[in-house]
Tab-separated table of C-alpha atoms in Angstrom:
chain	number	residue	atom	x	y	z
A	284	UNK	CA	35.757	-1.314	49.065
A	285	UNK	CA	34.242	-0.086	45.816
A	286	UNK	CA	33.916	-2.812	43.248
A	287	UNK	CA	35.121	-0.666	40.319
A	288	UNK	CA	38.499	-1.091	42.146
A	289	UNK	CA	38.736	-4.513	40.614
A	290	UNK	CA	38.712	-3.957	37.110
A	291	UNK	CA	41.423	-1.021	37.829
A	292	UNK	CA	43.373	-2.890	39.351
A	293	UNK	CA	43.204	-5.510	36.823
A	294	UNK	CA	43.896	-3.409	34.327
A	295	UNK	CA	46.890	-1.976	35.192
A	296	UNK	CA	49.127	-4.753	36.762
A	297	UNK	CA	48.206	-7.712	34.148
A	298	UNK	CA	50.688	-8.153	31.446
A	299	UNK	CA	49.019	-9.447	28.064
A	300	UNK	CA	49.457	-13.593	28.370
A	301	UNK	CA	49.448	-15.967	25.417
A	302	UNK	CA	46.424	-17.272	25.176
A	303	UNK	CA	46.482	-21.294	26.089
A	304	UNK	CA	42.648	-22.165	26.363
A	305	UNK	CA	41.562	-24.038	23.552
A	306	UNK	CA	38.002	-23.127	22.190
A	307	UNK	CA	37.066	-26.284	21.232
A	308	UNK	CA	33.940	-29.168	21.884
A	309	UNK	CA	33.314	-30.526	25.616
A	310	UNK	CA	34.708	-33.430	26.764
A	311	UNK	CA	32.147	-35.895	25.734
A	312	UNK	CA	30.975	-36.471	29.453
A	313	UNK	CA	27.356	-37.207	28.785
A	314	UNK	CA	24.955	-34.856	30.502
A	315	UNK	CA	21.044	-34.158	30.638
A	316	UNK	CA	19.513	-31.409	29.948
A	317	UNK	CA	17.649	-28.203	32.860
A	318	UNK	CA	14.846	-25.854	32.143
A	319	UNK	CA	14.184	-23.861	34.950
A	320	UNK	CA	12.327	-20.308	35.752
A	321	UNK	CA	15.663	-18.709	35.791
A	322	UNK	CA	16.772	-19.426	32.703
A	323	UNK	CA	15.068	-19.312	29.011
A	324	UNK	CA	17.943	-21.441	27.634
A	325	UNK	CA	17.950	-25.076	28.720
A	326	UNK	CA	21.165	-25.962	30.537
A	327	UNK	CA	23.157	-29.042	30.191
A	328	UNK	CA	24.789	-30.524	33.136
A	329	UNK	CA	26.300	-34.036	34.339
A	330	UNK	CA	26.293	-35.939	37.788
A	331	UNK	CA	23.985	-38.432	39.448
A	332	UNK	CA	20.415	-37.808	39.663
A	333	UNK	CA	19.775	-40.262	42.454
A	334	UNK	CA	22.264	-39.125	45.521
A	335	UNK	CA	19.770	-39.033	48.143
A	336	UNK	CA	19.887	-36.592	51.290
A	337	UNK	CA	23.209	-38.185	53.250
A	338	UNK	CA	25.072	-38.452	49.773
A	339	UNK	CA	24.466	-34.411	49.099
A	340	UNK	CA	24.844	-33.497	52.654
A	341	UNK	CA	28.531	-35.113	52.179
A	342	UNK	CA	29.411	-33.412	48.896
A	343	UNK	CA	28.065	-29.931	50.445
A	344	UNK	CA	30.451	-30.336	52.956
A	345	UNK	CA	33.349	-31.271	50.711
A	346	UNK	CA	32.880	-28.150	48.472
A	347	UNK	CA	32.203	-25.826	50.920
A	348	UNK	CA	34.400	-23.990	53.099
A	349	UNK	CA	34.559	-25.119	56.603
A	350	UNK	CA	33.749	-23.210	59.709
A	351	UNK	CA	30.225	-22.529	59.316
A	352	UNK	CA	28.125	-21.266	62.033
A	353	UNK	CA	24.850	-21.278	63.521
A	354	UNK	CA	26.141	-17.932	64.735
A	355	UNK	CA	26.708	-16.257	61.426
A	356	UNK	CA	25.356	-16.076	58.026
A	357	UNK	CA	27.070	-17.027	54.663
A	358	UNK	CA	28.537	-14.629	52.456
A	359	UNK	CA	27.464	-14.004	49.340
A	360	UNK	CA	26.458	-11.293	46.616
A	361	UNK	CA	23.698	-8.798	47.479
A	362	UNK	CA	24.554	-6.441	45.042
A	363	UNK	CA	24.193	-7.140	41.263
A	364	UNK	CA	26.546	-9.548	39.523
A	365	UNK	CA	29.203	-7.131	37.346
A	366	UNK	CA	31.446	-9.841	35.483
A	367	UNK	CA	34.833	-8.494	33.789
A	368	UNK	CA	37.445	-11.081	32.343
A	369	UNK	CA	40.894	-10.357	31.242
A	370	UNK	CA	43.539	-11.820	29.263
A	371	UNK	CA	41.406	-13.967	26.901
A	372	UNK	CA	40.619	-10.928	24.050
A	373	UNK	CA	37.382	-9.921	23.280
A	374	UNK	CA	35.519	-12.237	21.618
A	375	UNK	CA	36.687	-15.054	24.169
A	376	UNK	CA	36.674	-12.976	27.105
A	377	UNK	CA	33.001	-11.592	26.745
A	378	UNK	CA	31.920	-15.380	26.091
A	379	UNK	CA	33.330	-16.417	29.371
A	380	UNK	CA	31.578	-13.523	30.919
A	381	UNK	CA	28.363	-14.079	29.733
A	382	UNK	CA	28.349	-17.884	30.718
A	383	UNK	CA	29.489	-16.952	33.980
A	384	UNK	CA	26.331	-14.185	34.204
A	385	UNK	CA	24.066	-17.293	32.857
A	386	UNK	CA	24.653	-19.772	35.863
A	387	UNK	CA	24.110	-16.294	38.055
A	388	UNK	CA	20.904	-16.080	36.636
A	389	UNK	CA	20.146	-19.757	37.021
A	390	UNK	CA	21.299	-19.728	40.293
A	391	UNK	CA	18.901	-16.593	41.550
A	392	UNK	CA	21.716	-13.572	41.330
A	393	UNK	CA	20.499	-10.510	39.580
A	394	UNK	CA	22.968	-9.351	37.377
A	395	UNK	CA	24.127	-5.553	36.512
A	396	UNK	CA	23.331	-3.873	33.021
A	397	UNK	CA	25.876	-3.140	30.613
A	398	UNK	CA	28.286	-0.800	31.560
A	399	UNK	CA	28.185	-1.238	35.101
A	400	UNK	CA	31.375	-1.167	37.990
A	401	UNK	CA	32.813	-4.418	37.808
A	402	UNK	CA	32.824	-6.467	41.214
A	403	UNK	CA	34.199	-10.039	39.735
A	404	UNK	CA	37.045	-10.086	38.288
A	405	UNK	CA	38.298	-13.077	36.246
A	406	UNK	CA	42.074	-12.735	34.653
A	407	UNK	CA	44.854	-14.652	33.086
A	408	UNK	CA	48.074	-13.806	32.528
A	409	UNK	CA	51.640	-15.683	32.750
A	410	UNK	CA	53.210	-14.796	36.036
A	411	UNK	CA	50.058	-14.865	39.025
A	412	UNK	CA	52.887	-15.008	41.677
A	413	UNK	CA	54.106	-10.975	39.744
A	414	UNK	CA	50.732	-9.602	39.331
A	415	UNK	CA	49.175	-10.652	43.227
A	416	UNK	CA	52.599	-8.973	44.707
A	417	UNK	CA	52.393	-6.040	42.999
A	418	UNK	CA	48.302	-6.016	43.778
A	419	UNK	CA	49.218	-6.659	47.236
A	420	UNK	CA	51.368	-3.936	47.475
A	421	UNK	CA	50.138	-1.363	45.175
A	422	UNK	CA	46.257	-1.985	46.769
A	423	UNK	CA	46.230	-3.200	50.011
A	424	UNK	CA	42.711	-3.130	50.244
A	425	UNK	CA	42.232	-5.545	47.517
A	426	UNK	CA	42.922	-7.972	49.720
A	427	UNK	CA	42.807	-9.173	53.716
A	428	UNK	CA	45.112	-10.944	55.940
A	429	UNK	CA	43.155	-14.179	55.803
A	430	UNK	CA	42.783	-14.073	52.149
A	431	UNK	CA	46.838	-13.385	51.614
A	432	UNK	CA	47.712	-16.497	53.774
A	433	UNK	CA	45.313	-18.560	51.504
A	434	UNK	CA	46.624	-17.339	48.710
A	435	UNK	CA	50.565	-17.474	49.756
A	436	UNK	CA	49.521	-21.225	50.650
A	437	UNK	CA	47.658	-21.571	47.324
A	438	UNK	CA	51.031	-20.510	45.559
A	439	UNK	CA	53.284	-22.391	47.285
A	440	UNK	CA	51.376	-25.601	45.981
A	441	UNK	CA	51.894	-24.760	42.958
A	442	UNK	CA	47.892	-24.454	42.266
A	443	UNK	CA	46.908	-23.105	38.880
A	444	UNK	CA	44.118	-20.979	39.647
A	445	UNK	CA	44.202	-18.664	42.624
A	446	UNK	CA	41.005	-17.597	43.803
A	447	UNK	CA	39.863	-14.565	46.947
A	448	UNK	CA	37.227	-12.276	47.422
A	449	UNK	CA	36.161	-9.123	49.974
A	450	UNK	CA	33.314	-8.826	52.277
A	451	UNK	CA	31.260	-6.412	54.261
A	452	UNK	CA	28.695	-6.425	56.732
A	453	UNK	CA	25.462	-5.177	55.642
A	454	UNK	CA	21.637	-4.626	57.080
A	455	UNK	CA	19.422	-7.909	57.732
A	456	UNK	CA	18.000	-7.635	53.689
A	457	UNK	CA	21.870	-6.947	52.503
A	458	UNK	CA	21.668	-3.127	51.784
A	459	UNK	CA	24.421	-0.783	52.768
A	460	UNK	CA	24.366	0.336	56.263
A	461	UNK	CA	24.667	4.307	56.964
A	462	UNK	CA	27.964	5.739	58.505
A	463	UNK	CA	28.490	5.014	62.360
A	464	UNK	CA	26.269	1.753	62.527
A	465	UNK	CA	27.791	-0.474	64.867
A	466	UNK	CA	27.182	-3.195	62.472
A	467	UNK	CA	29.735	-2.020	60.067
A	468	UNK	CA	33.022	-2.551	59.344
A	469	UNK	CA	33.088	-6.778	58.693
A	470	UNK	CA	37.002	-6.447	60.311
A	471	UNK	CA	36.065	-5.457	63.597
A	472	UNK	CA	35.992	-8.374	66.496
A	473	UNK	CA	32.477	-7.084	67.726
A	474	UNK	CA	30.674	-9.484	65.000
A	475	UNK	CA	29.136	-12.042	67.746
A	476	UNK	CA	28.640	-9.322	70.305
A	477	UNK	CA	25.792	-7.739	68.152
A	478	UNK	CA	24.031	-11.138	68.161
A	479	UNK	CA	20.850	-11.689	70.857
A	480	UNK	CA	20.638	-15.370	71.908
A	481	UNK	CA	17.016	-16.374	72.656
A	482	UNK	CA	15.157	-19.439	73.610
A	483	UNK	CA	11.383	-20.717	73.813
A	484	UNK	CA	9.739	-24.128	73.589
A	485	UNK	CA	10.396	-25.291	70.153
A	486	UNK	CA	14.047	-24.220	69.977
A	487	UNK	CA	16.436	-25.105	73.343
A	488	UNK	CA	18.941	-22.046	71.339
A	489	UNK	CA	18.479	-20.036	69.003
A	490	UNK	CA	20.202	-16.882	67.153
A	491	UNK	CA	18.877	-13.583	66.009
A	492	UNK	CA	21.090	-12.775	62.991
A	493	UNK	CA	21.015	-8.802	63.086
A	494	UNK	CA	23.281	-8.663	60.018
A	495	UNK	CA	24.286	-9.911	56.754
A	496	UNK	CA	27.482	-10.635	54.631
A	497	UNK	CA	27.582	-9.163	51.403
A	498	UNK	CA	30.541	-10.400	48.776
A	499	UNK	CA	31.433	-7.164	47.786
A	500	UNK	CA	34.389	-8.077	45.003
A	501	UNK	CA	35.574	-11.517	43.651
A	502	UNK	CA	38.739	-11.945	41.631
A	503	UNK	CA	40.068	-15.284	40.141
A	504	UNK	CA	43.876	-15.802	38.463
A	505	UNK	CA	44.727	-17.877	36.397
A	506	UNK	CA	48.364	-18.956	35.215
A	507	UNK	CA	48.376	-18.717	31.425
A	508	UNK	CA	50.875	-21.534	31.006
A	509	UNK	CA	48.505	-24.365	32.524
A	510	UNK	CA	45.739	-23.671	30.555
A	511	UNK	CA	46.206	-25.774	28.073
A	512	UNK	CA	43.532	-28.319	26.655
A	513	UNK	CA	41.392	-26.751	29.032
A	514	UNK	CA	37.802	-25.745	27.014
A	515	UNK	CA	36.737	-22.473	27.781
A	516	UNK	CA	33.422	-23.314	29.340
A	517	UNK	CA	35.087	-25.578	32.149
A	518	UNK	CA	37.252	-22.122	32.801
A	519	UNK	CA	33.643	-20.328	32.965
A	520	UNK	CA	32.024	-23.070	35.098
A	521	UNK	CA	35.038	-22.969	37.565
A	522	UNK	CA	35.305	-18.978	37.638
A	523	UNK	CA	31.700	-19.123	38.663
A	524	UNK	CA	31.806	-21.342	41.373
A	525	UNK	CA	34.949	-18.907	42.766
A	526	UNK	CA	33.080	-16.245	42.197
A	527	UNK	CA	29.258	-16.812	43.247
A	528	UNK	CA	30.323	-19.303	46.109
A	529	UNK	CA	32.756	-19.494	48.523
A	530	UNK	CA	34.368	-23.270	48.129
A	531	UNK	CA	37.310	-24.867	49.846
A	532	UNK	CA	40.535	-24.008	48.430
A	533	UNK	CA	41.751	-26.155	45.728
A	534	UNK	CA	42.815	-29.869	47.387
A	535	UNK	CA	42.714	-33.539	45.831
A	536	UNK	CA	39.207	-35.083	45.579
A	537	UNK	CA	38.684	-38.025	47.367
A	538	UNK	CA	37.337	-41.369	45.944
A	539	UNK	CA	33.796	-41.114	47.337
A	540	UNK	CA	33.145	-37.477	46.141
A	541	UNK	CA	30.623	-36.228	44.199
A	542	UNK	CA	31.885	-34.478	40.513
A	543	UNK	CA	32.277	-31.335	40.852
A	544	UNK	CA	33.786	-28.434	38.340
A	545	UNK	CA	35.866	-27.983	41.098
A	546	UNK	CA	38.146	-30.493	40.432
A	547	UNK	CA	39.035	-29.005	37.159
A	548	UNK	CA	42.898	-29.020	37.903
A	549	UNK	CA	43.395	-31.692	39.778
A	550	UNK	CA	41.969	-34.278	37.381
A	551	UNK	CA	42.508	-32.795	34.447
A	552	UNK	CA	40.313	-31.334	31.444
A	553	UNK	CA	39.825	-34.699	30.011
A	554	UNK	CA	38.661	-36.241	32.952
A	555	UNK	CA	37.374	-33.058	35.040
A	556	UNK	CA	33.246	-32.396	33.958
A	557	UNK	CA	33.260	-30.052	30.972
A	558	UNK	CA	30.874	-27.938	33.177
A	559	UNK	CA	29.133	-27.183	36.421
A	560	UNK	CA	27.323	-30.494	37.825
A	561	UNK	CA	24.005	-30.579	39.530
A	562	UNK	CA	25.580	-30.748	42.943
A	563	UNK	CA	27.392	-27.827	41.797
A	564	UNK	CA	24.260	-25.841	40.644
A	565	UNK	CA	22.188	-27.256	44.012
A	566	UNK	CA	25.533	-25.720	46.106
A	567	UNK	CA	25.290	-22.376	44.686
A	568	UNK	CA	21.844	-21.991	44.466
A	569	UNK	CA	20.819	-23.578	47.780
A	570	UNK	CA	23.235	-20.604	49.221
A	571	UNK	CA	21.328	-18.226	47.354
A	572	UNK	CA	17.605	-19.133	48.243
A	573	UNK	CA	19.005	-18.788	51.809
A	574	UNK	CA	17.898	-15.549	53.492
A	575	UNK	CA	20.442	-13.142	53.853
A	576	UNK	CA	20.925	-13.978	57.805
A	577	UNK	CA	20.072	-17.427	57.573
A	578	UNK	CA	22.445	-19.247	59.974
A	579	UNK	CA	25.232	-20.785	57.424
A	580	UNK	CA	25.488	-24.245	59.017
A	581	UNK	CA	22.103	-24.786	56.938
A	582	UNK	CA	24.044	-24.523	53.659
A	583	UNK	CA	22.950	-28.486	53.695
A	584	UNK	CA	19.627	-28.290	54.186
A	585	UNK	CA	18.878	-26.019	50.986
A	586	UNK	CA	21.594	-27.141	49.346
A	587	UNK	CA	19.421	-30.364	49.543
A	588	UNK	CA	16.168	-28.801	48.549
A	589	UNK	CA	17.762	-27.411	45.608
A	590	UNK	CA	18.949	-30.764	44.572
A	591	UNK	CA	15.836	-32.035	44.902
A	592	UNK	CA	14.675	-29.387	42.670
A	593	UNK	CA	16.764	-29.398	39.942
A	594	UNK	CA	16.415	-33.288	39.345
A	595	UNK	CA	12.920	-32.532	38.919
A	596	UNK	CA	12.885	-30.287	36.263
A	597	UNK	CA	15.889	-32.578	34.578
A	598	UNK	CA	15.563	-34.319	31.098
A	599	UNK	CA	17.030	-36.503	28.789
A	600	UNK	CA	20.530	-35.292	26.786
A	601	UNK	CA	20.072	-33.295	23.785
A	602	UNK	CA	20.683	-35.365	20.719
């Protein structure tokens, strides 16, 4: 699918919504502040800086979407990071946009040059359940069969934010693969038979991963009319967990669980973090400092690495 579809499609199905995000300060959660490589601006996050290796291997695996495989690599963008958002006006909209393009950066995703074909897609407007029909119907391709039955399911709970995205299967670095490969087309049932199993001393099993999975478009709706008190970077934050990652549909945290933006609409704006946490950032950017066919069931183990990272390089609040 070509990402530029999107943005059309966008476009022309959403309906102008009132605008119910309030630009206004964070929450007051207290955070501390990151300087890292990635970034020239420090960032300001919250969460625990202590969780050790159990503690993150548990949150991993309640953000993350189950079914992981040694068999299979994680999907996730190869291609430059091309951020449109809709339904907020200008000013707002590019300000969501360019947050979301900051955690990219911070996370290791290159991002596209102005003017580029979007392929992430973030849009409000007041009737999701209108504009996904008539997308569904009007663009097939913009969506599989897997992602319509999450999405159905997302709707009939009544979820505010519904989230999807589209994949292909690309070369071991992630670049497109010519016509006729038998690696291509993601759809087709033949994904493990490509796969050579092979053993030595050191490892009783092992895979060779001849292929990668690139997230070729990401689109996240939001209903207009439950927006409200929510601050415009938690929208941001959220968007680019949707978009960069590929969490667990939306479902009530449980007691034990780590903060995460994730939890935006289920606890509320007031008591949700007014931004990503640092088991959010170690999430997205221990999937990215994966190779592109690393096996995904070791989403922990750099998820971990990350963590350990990032509490490194982490100071005191700004002032």
């Amino acid at each position: 699918m070509r990402p530029v579809l999107f943005l059309a499609c966008a476009l022309a199905l959403s309906p102008s919504p009132r605008l119910l995000a309030q630009d206004s300060g964070t929450n007051g959660s207290d955070g501390f502040v990151l300087r890292t490589d990635e970034s020239d601006e420090p960032i300001v996050v919250t969460g625990k800086r202590d969780l050790d290796e159990d503690r993150v291997r548990s949150a991993v695996r309640s953000i993350a979407a189950r079914g992981r495989s040694a068999a299979q690599p994680l999907a996730r963008y190869h291609d430059p990071l091309c951020v449109t958002v809709i339904g907020f006006g200008e000013t707002l909209g590019e300000r969501i946009a360019e947050r979301v393009r900051m955690r990219a950066r911070l996370v290791g995703v290159e991002v596209a040059e102005p003017g580029c074909a979007p392929n992430a897609t973030l849009v409000m407007v007041d009737k999701p359940a209108v504009l996904i029909d008539r997308m569904r119907r009007e663009r097939p391709g913009l969506m599989d069969s897997d992602s319509l039955r999450r999405i159905r399911a997302t709707l009939r709970r009544g979820y505010p934010a519904i989230s999807w995205a589209t994949t292909e299967r690309r070369d071991r670095l992630g670049r497109h693969l010519p016509p006729g490969n038998p690696l291509s087309g993601y759809e087709q049932d033949s994904l493990f038979n490509e796969m050579m199993s092979s053993r030595d001393n050191r490892f009783p099993s092992q895979f060779n991963i001849d292929f990668s999975i690139a997230r070729s478009g990401a689109v996240v709706v939001l209903d207009a009319y439950r927006m409200d008190g929510v601050h415009l970077d938690q929208l941001a934050d959220y968007a680019a967990m949707r978009i960069l990652g590929d969490p667990r549909p939306g479902r009530q945290p449980g007691e034990d669980e780590s903060e995460t933006i994730l939890n935006l609409f289920h606890l509320g704006p007031e008591e949700a973090p007014p931004g990503l946490t640092l088991v959010d950032l170690a999430y997205l950017k221990g999937l990215y400092e994966m190779s592109p066919t690393e096996p995904g069931n070791r989403l922990e183990v750099f998820t971990i690495a990350a963590y350990a990272e990032l509490t490194r390089g982490a100071g005191e609040p700004p002032k």
